[in-house]
XYZ file of C-alpha atoms in Angstrom:
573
model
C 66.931 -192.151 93.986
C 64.949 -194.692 95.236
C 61.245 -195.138 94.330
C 59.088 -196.055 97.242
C 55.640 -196.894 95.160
C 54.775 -199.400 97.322
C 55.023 -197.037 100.278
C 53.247 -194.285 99.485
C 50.365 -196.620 98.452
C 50.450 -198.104 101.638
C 50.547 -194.466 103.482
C 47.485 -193.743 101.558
C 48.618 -190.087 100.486
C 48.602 -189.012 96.681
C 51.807 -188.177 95.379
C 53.320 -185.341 93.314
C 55.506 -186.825 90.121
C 58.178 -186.313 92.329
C 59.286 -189.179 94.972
C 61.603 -188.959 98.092
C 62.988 -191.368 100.203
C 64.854 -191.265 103.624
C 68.247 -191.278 102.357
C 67.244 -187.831 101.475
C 67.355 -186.878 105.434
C 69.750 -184.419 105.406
C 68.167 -182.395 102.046
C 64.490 -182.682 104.395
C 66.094 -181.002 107.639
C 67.438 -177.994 105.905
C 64.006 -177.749 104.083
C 62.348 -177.907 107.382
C 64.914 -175.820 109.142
C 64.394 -173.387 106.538
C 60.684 -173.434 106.412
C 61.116 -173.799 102.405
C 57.275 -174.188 101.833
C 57.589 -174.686 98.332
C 59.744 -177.922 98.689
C 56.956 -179.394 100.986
C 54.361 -178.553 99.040
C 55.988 -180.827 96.234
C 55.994 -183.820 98.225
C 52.551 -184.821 99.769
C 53.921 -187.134 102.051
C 55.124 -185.330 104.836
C 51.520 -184.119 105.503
C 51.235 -187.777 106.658
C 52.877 -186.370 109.752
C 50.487 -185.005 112.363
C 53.141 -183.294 113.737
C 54.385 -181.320 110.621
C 51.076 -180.613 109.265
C 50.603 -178.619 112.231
C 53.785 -177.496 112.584
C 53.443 -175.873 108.753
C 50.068 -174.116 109.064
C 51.423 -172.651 112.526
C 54.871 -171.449 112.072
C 55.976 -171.958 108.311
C 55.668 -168.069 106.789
C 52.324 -168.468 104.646
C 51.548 -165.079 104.209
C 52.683 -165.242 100.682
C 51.185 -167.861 99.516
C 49.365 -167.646 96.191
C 45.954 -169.036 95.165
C 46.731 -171.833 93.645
C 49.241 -172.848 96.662
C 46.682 -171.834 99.255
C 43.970 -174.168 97.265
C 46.650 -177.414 97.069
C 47.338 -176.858 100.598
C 43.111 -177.002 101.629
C 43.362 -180.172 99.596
C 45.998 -181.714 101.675
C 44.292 -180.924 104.592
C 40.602 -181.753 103.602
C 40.685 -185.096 105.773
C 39.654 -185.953 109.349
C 42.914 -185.977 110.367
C 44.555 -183.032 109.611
C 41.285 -180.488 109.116
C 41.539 -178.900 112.416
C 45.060 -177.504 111.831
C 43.510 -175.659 109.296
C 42.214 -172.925 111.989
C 46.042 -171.525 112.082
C 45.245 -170.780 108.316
C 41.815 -169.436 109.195
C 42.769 -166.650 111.933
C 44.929 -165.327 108.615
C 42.499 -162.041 108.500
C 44.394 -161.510 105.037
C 42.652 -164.441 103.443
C 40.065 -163.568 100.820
C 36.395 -164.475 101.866
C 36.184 -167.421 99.224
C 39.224 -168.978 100.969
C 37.547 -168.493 104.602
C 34.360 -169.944 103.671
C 36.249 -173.232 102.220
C 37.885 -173.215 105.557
C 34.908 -173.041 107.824
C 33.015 -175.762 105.763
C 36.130 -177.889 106.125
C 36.167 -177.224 110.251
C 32.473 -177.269 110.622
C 32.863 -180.602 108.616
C 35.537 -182.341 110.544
C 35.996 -180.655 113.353
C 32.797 -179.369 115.017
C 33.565 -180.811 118.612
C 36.432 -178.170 118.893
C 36.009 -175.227 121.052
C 37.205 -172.671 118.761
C 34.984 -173.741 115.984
C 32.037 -172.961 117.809
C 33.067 -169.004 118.017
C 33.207 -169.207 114.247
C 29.605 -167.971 112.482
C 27.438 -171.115 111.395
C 25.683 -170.780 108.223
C 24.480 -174.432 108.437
C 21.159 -174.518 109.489
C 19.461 -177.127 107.023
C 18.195 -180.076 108.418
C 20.285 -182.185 106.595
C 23.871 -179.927 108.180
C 22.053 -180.133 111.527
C 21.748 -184.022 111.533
C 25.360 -184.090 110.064
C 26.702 -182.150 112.640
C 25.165 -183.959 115.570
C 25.825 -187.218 114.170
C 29.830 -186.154 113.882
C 29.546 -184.949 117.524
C 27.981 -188.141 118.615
C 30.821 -189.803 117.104
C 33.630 -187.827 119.319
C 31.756 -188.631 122.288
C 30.512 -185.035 122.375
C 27.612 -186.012 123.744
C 26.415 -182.918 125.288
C 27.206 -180.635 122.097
C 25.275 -183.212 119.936
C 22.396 -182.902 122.487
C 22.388 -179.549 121.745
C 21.580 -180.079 117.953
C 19.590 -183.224 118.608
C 16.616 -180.560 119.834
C 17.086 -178.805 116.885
C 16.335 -181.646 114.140
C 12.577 -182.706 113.209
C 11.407 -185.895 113.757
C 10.060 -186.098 110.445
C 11.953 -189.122 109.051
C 13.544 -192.580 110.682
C 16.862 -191.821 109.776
C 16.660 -188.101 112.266
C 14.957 -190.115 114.688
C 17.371 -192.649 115.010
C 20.290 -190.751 115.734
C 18.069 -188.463 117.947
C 16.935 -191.649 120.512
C 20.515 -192.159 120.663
C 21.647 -188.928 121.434
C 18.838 -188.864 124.167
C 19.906 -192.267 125.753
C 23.354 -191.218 126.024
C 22.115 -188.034 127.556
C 20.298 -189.999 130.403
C 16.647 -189.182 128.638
C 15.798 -193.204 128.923
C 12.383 -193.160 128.664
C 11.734 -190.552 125.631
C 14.811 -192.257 123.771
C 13.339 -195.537 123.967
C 9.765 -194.360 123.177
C 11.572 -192.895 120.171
C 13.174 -195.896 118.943
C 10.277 -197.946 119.174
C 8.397 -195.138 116.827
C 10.764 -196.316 113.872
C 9.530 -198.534 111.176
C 11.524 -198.415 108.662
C 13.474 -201.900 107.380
C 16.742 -199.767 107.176
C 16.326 -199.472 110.796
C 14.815 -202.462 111.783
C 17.974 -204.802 113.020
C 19.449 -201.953 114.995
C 15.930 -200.723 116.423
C 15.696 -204.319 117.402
C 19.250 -204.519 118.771
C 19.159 -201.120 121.225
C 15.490 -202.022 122.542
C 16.891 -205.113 123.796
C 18.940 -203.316 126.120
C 17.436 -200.437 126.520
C 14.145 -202.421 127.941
C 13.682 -202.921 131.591
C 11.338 -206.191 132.069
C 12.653 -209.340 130.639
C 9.595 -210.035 128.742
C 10.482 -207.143 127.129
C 13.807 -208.025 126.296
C 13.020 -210.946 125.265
C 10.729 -209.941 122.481
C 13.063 -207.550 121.071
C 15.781 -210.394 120.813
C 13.514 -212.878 118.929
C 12.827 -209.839 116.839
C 16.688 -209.493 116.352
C 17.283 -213.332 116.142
C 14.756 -213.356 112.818
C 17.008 -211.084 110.984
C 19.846 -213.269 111.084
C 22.375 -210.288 112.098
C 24.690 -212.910 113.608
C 27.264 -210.496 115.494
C 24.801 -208.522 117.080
C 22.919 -211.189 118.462
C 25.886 -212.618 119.891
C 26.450 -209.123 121.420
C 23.146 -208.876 122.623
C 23.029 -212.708 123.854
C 26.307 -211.934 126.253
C 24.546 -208.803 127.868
C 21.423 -210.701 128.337
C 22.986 -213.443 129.666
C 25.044 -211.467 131.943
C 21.769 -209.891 133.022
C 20.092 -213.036 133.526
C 22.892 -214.457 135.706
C 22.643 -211.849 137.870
C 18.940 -211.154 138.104
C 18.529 -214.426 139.384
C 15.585 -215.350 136.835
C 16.352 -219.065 135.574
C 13.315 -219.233 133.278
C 15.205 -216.264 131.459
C 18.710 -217.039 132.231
C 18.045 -221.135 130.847
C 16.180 -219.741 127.915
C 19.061 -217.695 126.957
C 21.440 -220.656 127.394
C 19.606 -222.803 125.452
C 19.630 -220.722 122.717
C 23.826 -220.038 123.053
C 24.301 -223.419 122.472
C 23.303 -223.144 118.732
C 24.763 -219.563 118.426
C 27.728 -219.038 120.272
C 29.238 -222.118 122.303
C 31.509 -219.846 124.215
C 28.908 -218.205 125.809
C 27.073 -221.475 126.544
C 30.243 -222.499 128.362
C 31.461 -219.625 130.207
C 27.826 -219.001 131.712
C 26.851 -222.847 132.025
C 29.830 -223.219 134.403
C 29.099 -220.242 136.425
C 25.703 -221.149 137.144
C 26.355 -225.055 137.890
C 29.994 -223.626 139.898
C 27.573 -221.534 142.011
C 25.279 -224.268 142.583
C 28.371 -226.184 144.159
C 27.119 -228.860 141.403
C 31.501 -229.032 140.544
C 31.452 -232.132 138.175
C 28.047 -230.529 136.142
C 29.951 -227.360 136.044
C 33.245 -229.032 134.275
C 31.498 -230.184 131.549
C 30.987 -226.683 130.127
C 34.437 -225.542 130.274
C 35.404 -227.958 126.986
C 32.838 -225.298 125.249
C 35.133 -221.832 126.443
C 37.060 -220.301 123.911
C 39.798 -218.280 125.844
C 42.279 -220.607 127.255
C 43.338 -218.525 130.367
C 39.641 -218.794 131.141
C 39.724 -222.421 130.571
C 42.048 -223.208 132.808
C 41.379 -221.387 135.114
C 37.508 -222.301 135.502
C 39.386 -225.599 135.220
C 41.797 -224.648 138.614
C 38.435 -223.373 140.587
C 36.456 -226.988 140.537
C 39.235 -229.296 140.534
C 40.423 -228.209 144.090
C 36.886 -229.247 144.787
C 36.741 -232.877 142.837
C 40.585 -233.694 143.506
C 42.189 -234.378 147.067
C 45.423 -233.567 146.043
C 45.260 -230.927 144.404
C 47.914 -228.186 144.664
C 47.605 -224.895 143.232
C 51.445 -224.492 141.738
C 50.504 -227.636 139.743
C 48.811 -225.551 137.563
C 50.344 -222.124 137.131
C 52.522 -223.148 134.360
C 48.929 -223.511 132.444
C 48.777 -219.983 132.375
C 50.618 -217.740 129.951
C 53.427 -215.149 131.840
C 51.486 -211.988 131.183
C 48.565 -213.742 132.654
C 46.509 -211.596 135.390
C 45.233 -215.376 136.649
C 48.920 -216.161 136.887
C 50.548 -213.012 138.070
C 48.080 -212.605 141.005
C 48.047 -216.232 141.875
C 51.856 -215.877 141.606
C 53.138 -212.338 141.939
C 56.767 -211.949 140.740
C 59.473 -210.558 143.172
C 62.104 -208.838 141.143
C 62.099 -208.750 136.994
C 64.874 -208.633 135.471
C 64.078 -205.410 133.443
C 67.065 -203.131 131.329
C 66.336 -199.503 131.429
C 66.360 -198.642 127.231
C 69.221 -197.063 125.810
C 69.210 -194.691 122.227
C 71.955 -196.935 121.195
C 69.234 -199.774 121.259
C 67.719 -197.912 118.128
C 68.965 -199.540 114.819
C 68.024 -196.985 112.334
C 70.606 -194.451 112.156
C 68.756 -191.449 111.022
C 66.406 -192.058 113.717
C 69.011 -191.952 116.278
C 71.057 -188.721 114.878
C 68.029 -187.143 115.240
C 66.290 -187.924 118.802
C 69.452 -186.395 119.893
C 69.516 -183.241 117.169
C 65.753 -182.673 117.244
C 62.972 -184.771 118.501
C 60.457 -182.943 116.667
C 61.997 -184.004 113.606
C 62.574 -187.440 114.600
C 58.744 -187.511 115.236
C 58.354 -186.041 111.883
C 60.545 -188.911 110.108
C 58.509 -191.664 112.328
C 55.219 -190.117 111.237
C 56.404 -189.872 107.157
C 58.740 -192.853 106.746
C 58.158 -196.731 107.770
C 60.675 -198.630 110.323
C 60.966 -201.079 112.299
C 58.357 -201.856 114.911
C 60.951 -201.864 117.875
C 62.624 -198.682 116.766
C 59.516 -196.821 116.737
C 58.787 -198.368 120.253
C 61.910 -197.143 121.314
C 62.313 -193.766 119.542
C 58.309 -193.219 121.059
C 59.707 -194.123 124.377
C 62.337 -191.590 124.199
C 60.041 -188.798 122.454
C 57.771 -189.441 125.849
C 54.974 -190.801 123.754
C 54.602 -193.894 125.572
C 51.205 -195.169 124.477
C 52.421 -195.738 120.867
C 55.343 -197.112 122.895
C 53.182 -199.400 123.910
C 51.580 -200.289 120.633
C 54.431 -200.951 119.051
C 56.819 -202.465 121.922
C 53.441 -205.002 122.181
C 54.463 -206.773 118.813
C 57.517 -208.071 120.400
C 56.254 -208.839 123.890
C 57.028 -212.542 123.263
C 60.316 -211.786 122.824
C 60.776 -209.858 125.830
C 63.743 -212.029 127.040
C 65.681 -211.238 124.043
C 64.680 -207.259 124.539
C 64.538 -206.836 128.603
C 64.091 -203.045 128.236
C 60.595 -203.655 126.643
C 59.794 -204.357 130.565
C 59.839 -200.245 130.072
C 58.473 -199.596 127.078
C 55.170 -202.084 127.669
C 54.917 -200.454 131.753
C 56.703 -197.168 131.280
C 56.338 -194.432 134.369
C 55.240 -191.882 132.100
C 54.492 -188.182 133.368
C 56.263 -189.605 136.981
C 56.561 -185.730 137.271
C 52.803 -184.744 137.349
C 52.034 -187.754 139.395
C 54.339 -187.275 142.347
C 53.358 -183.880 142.300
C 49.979 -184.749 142.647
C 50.422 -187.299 144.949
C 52.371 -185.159 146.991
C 49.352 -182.422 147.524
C 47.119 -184.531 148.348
C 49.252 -186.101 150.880
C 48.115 -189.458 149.390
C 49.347 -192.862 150.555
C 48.198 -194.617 147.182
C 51.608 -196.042 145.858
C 52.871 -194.287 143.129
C 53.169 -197.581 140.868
C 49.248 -198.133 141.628
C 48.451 -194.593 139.463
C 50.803 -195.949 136.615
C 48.940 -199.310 136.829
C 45.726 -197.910 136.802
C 46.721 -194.962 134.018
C 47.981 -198.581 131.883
C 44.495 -200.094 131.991
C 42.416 -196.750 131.557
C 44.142 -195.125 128.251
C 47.888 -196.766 127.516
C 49.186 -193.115 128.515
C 46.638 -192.147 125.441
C 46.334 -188.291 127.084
C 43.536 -187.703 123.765
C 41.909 -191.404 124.496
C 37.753 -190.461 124.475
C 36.155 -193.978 125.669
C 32.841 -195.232 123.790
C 31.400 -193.575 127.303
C 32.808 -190.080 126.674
C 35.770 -190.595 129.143
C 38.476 -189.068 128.329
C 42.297 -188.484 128.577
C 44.851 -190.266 130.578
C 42.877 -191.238 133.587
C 39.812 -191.592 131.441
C 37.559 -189.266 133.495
C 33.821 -189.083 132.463
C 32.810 -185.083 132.544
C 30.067 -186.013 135.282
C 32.283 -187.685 137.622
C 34.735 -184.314 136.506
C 32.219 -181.684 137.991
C 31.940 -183.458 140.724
C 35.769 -183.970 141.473
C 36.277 -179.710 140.041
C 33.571 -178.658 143.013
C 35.324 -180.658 145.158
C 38.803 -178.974 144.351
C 36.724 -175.723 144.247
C 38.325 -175.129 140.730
C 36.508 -174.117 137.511
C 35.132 -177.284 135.821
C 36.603 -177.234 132.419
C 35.086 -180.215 129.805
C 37.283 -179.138 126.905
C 40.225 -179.494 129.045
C 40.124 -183.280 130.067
C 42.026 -184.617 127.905
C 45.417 -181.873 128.826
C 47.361 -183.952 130.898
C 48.163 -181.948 133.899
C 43.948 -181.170 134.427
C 43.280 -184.812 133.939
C 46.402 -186.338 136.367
C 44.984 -183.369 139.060
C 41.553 -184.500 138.552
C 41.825 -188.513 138.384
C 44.920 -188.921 141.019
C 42.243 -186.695 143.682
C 39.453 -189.073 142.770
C 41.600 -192.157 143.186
C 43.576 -190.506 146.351
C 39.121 -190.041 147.545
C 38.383 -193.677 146.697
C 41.087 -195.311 148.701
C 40.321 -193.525 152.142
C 36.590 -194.421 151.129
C 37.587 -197.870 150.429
C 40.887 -198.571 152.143
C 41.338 -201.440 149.489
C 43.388 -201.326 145.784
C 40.916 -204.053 144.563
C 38.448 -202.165 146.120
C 39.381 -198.606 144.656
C 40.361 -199.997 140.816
C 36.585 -201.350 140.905
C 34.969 -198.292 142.524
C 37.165 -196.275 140.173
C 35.425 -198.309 136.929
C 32.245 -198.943 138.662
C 31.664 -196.186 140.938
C 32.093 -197.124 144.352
C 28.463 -197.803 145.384
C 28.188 -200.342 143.121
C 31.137 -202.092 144.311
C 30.010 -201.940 147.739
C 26.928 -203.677 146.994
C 29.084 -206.322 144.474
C 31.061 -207.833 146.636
C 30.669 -205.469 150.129
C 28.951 -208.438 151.551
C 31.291 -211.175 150.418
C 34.223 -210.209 153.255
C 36.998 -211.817 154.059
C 38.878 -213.579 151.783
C 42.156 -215.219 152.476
C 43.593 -216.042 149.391
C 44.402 -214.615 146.002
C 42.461 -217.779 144.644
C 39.571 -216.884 146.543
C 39.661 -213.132 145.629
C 39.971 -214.219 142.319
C 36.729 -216.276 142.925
C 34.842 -213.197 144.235
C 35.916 -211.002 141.972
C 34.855 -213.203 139.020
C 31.053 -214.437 140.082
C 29.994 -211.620 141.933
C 31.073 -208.028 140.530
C 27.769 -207.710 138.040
C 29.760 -205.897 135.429
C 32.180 -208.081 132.925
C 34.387 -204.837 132.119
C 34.743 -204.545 135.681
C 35.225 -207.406 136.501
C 38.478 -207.849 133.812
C 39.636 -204.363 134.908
C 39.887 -204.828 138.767
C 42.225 -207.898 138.027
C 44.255 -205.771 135.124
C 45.204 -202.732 137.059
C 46.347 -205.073 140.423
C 48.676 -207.289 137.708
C 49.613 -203.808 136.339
C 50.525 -202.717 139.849
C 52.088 -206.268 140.398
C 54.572 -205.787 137.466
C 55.420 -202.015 138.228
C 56.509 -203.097 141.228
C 58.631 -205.980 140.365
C 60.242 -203.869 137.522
C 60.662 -200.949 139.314
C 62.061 -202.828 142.451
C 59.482 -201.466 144.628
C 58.856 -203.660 147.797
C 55.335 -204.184 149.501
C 53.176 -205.870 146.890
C 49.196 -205.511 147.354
C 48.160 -207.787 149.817
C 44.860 -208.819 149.008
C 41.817 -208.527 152.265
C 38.824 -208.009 150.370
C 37.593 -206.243 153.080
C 35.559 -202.882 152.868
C 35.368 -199.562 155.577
C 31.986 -199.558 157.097
């Protein structure tokens, strides 16, 4: 038998003497069919698999288990990964108290944000479990659970108070969270005390001192992180003194920045040739050239715009909106397209197991994009079929695997109640940008699921609908696609624009009203492209208006789907 060291080192899961390998397929499925529990127990690795380790605390016969088995198998499952299985175990009334108690320390551990953990008694009422807990919660983006304990923890010490201003801020208490903050003086703190208030601050003044106070301690990332929202805030505030202070400063720190915002504010001054000299300074080259595209139509008299789409790589969203395609040339994936052989016996025998092997064994990047595809998993689809992308005209079924119609049930569904005239490729695009079909995707915001819903904008939607608002339940896929497809159905006979709605839908729609509400017509994808670009305030916005409409681009030129967006830029009154 084969020994596959080097593989189990690089799965990261301690082995048993014994090894196994994937020749051993056949011996595995009977195991598995059979629910042999003592086999699995011998081999570590197949705990690797998210989908087995759940599958063997929920329906593998445990009940017999012995103490020394029950104690290997809370070992196995004493990580963040696999811990919340463990409440299958734990609703085992049979289990002596010692064995429950390990159990809930291991839940309340790694699992706290889950619903069913909070119905289980909590003996952890120490400060120290308190700040634990909240900070955990505050990690998942639970930000109203970690509220909750944030009231509970004394403000007795910098490192509770830090975590507590955050937990505030996030919670929309700006003012106490930021008096908070500025209460901590201890050096562990400092750089991130410094850091937040720079944000967090309303008056530039203000800002400004807490940058100098973050420039002095040399954290190099952060300042960059903090020059590029300042800047951006700057820009738009319309305060040179602040903006050229700032820009002065980039220069020495991050020449990117210097470019990028040199060239807006000379572009916007109509001062062209001034302008070009900062785009030599720009990192990204799709921004290059295209910064480079805006002010040479401007400095050259015969300039023509197809001159300079081969500047711009295929996948481009300068290039595909300048250019939309017509038709791709896409092949719908076939299981014989899988190489692996064991993977391909079993998709068609028993998915589950396939997704077992695929979670256990390592194979080759496109087979797991394919096999993914086929299990309906299409955002590690996605991850995988994106290693390959530049090979796409060697593979033309990734054209499915990197912009697959995934639950095309669901959405038509929805689509259909609502009587909604939003295209059906537009939700796709727009489900692409938010999550990559990632139905348990939580953003650093607290959105969640496929449509990436934030529970605020959630309430709203579930009063609405007149249906029970249900936070725990945003990231189930039907809930979510009922949810985000109404929202995005509400936005576009608000709106009556798909530039218009993918913006509101990021930005909320007031504030794309007052971005670009005033900037109406345009006549030309160049031109949107210019609005959309200097005048939408937000730079996440900005980049995801201009994603979702390529998205939509190339799900309708796979798909065959006439009617491409035509872009107006205008806005309902």
């Amino acid at each position: 038998m084969k020994i596959l060291s080097l593989l189990f080192i690089f799965l990261g899961i301690g082995l048993s003497k014994e090894n196994i390998n994937l020749d051993d397929v056949d011996i595995i499925y009977k195991a598995y069919k059979n629910q042999n529990i003592t086999y699995f127990l011998k081999y570590p690795i197949f705990f690797k698999s998210k989908t087995f380790a759940e599958i063997f605390l929920k329906d593998f016969p445990l009940e017999n288990l012995n103490k020394t088995q029950i104690e290997k198998v809370l070992n196995i499952y004493k990580n963040p990964n696999l811990a919340c299985n463990l409440f299958y175990l734990y609703k085992d009334k049979k289990l002596s108290l010692d064995i429950r108690n390990k159990i809930e320390k291991i839940l309340f551990k790694y699992c706290p944000y889950e619903p069913y953990v909070k119905n289980i008694r909590d003996n952890f009422s120490s400060p120290e479990d308190i700040y634990k807990r909240a900070k955990l919660l505050f990690k998942y983006k639970q930000f109203k659970d970690a509220f909750f304990y944030a009231q509970k923890l004394p403000l007795d010490n910098d490192k509770y108070k830090y975590l507590v201003s955050r937990i505030y801020f996030t919670n929309g208490k700006r003012k106490y969270a930021t008096s908070l903050m500025e209460s901590i003086n201890s050096s562990a703190y400092e750089y991130k005390k410094y850091y937040f208030l720079s944000f967090w601050k309303r008056k530039p003044e203000e800002k400004k001192y807490y940058f100098e106070k973050l420039l002095s301690t040399q954290k190099e990332n952060l300042v960059k992180i903090v020059l590029n929202g300042l800047l951006n805030y700057a820009f738009y505030q319309d305060n040179s003194t602040f903006f050229f202070y700032l820009l002065n400063i980039s220069k020495n720190i991050d020449k990117n920045l210097y470019g990028k915002y040199g060239f807006r504010y000379y572009y916007l001054k109509g001062d062209y040739i001034k302008a070009k000299d900062f785009i030599s300074f720009i990192k990204n080259k799709e921004t290059k050239n295209f910064y480079a595209l805006l002010v040479d139509r401007f400095l050259y008299k015969d300039f023509k715009l197809e001159n300079y789409l081969n500047n711009f790589s295929n996948f481009s969203k300068y290039k595909v909106l300048l250019n939309p395609p017509k038709k791709i040339k896409a092949q719908a994936p076939k299981l014989s397209d899988i190489k692996n052989k064991y993977l391909k016996k079993y998709l068609k025998q028993d998915p589950t197991f396939a997704e077992i092997l695929l979670e256990t064994f390592k194979f080759d990047s496109l087979d797991k994009a394919l096999a993914y595809y086929f299990l309906n998993n299409y955002y590690l689809s996605i991850v995988y079929a994106d290693k390959y992308k530049n090979k796409i005209s060697k593979y033309p079924f990734l054209y499915y695997l990197l912009y697959p119609q995934g639950y095309k049930k669901e959405i038509r569904y929805f689509l259909n109640l609502y009587k909604s005239k939003l295209p059906e490729n537009y939700i796709y695009a727009l489900i692409r940008q938010e999550s990559r079909f990632n139905e348990k995707a939580i953003s650093w915001a607290g959105a969640q699921g496929l449509m990436q819903i934030m529970p605020f904008t959630a309430k709203f939607i579930s009063k609405k609908l007149k249906i029970n608002y249900d936070f725990y339940n945003l990231t189930q896929p039907n809930y979510n696609l009922r949810l985000g497809i109404w929202y995005a159905d509400f936005l576009y006979r608000k709106l009556k624009d798909l530039a218009l709605v993918s913006g509101g839908y990021n930005a909320g729609p007031g504030n794309i009203r007052r971005f670009i509400g005033d900037i109406t017509p345009c006549y030309s994808s160049l031109e949107f492209l210019e609005i959309v670009d200097f005048f939408v305030k937000y730079p996440e916005t900005r980049n995801y208006i201009l994603k979702v409409l390529k998205n939509f681009y190339i799900y309708n030129a796979i798909y065959n789907k006439e009617g491409n967006y035509e872009i107006t830029c205008t806005i309902s009154p």
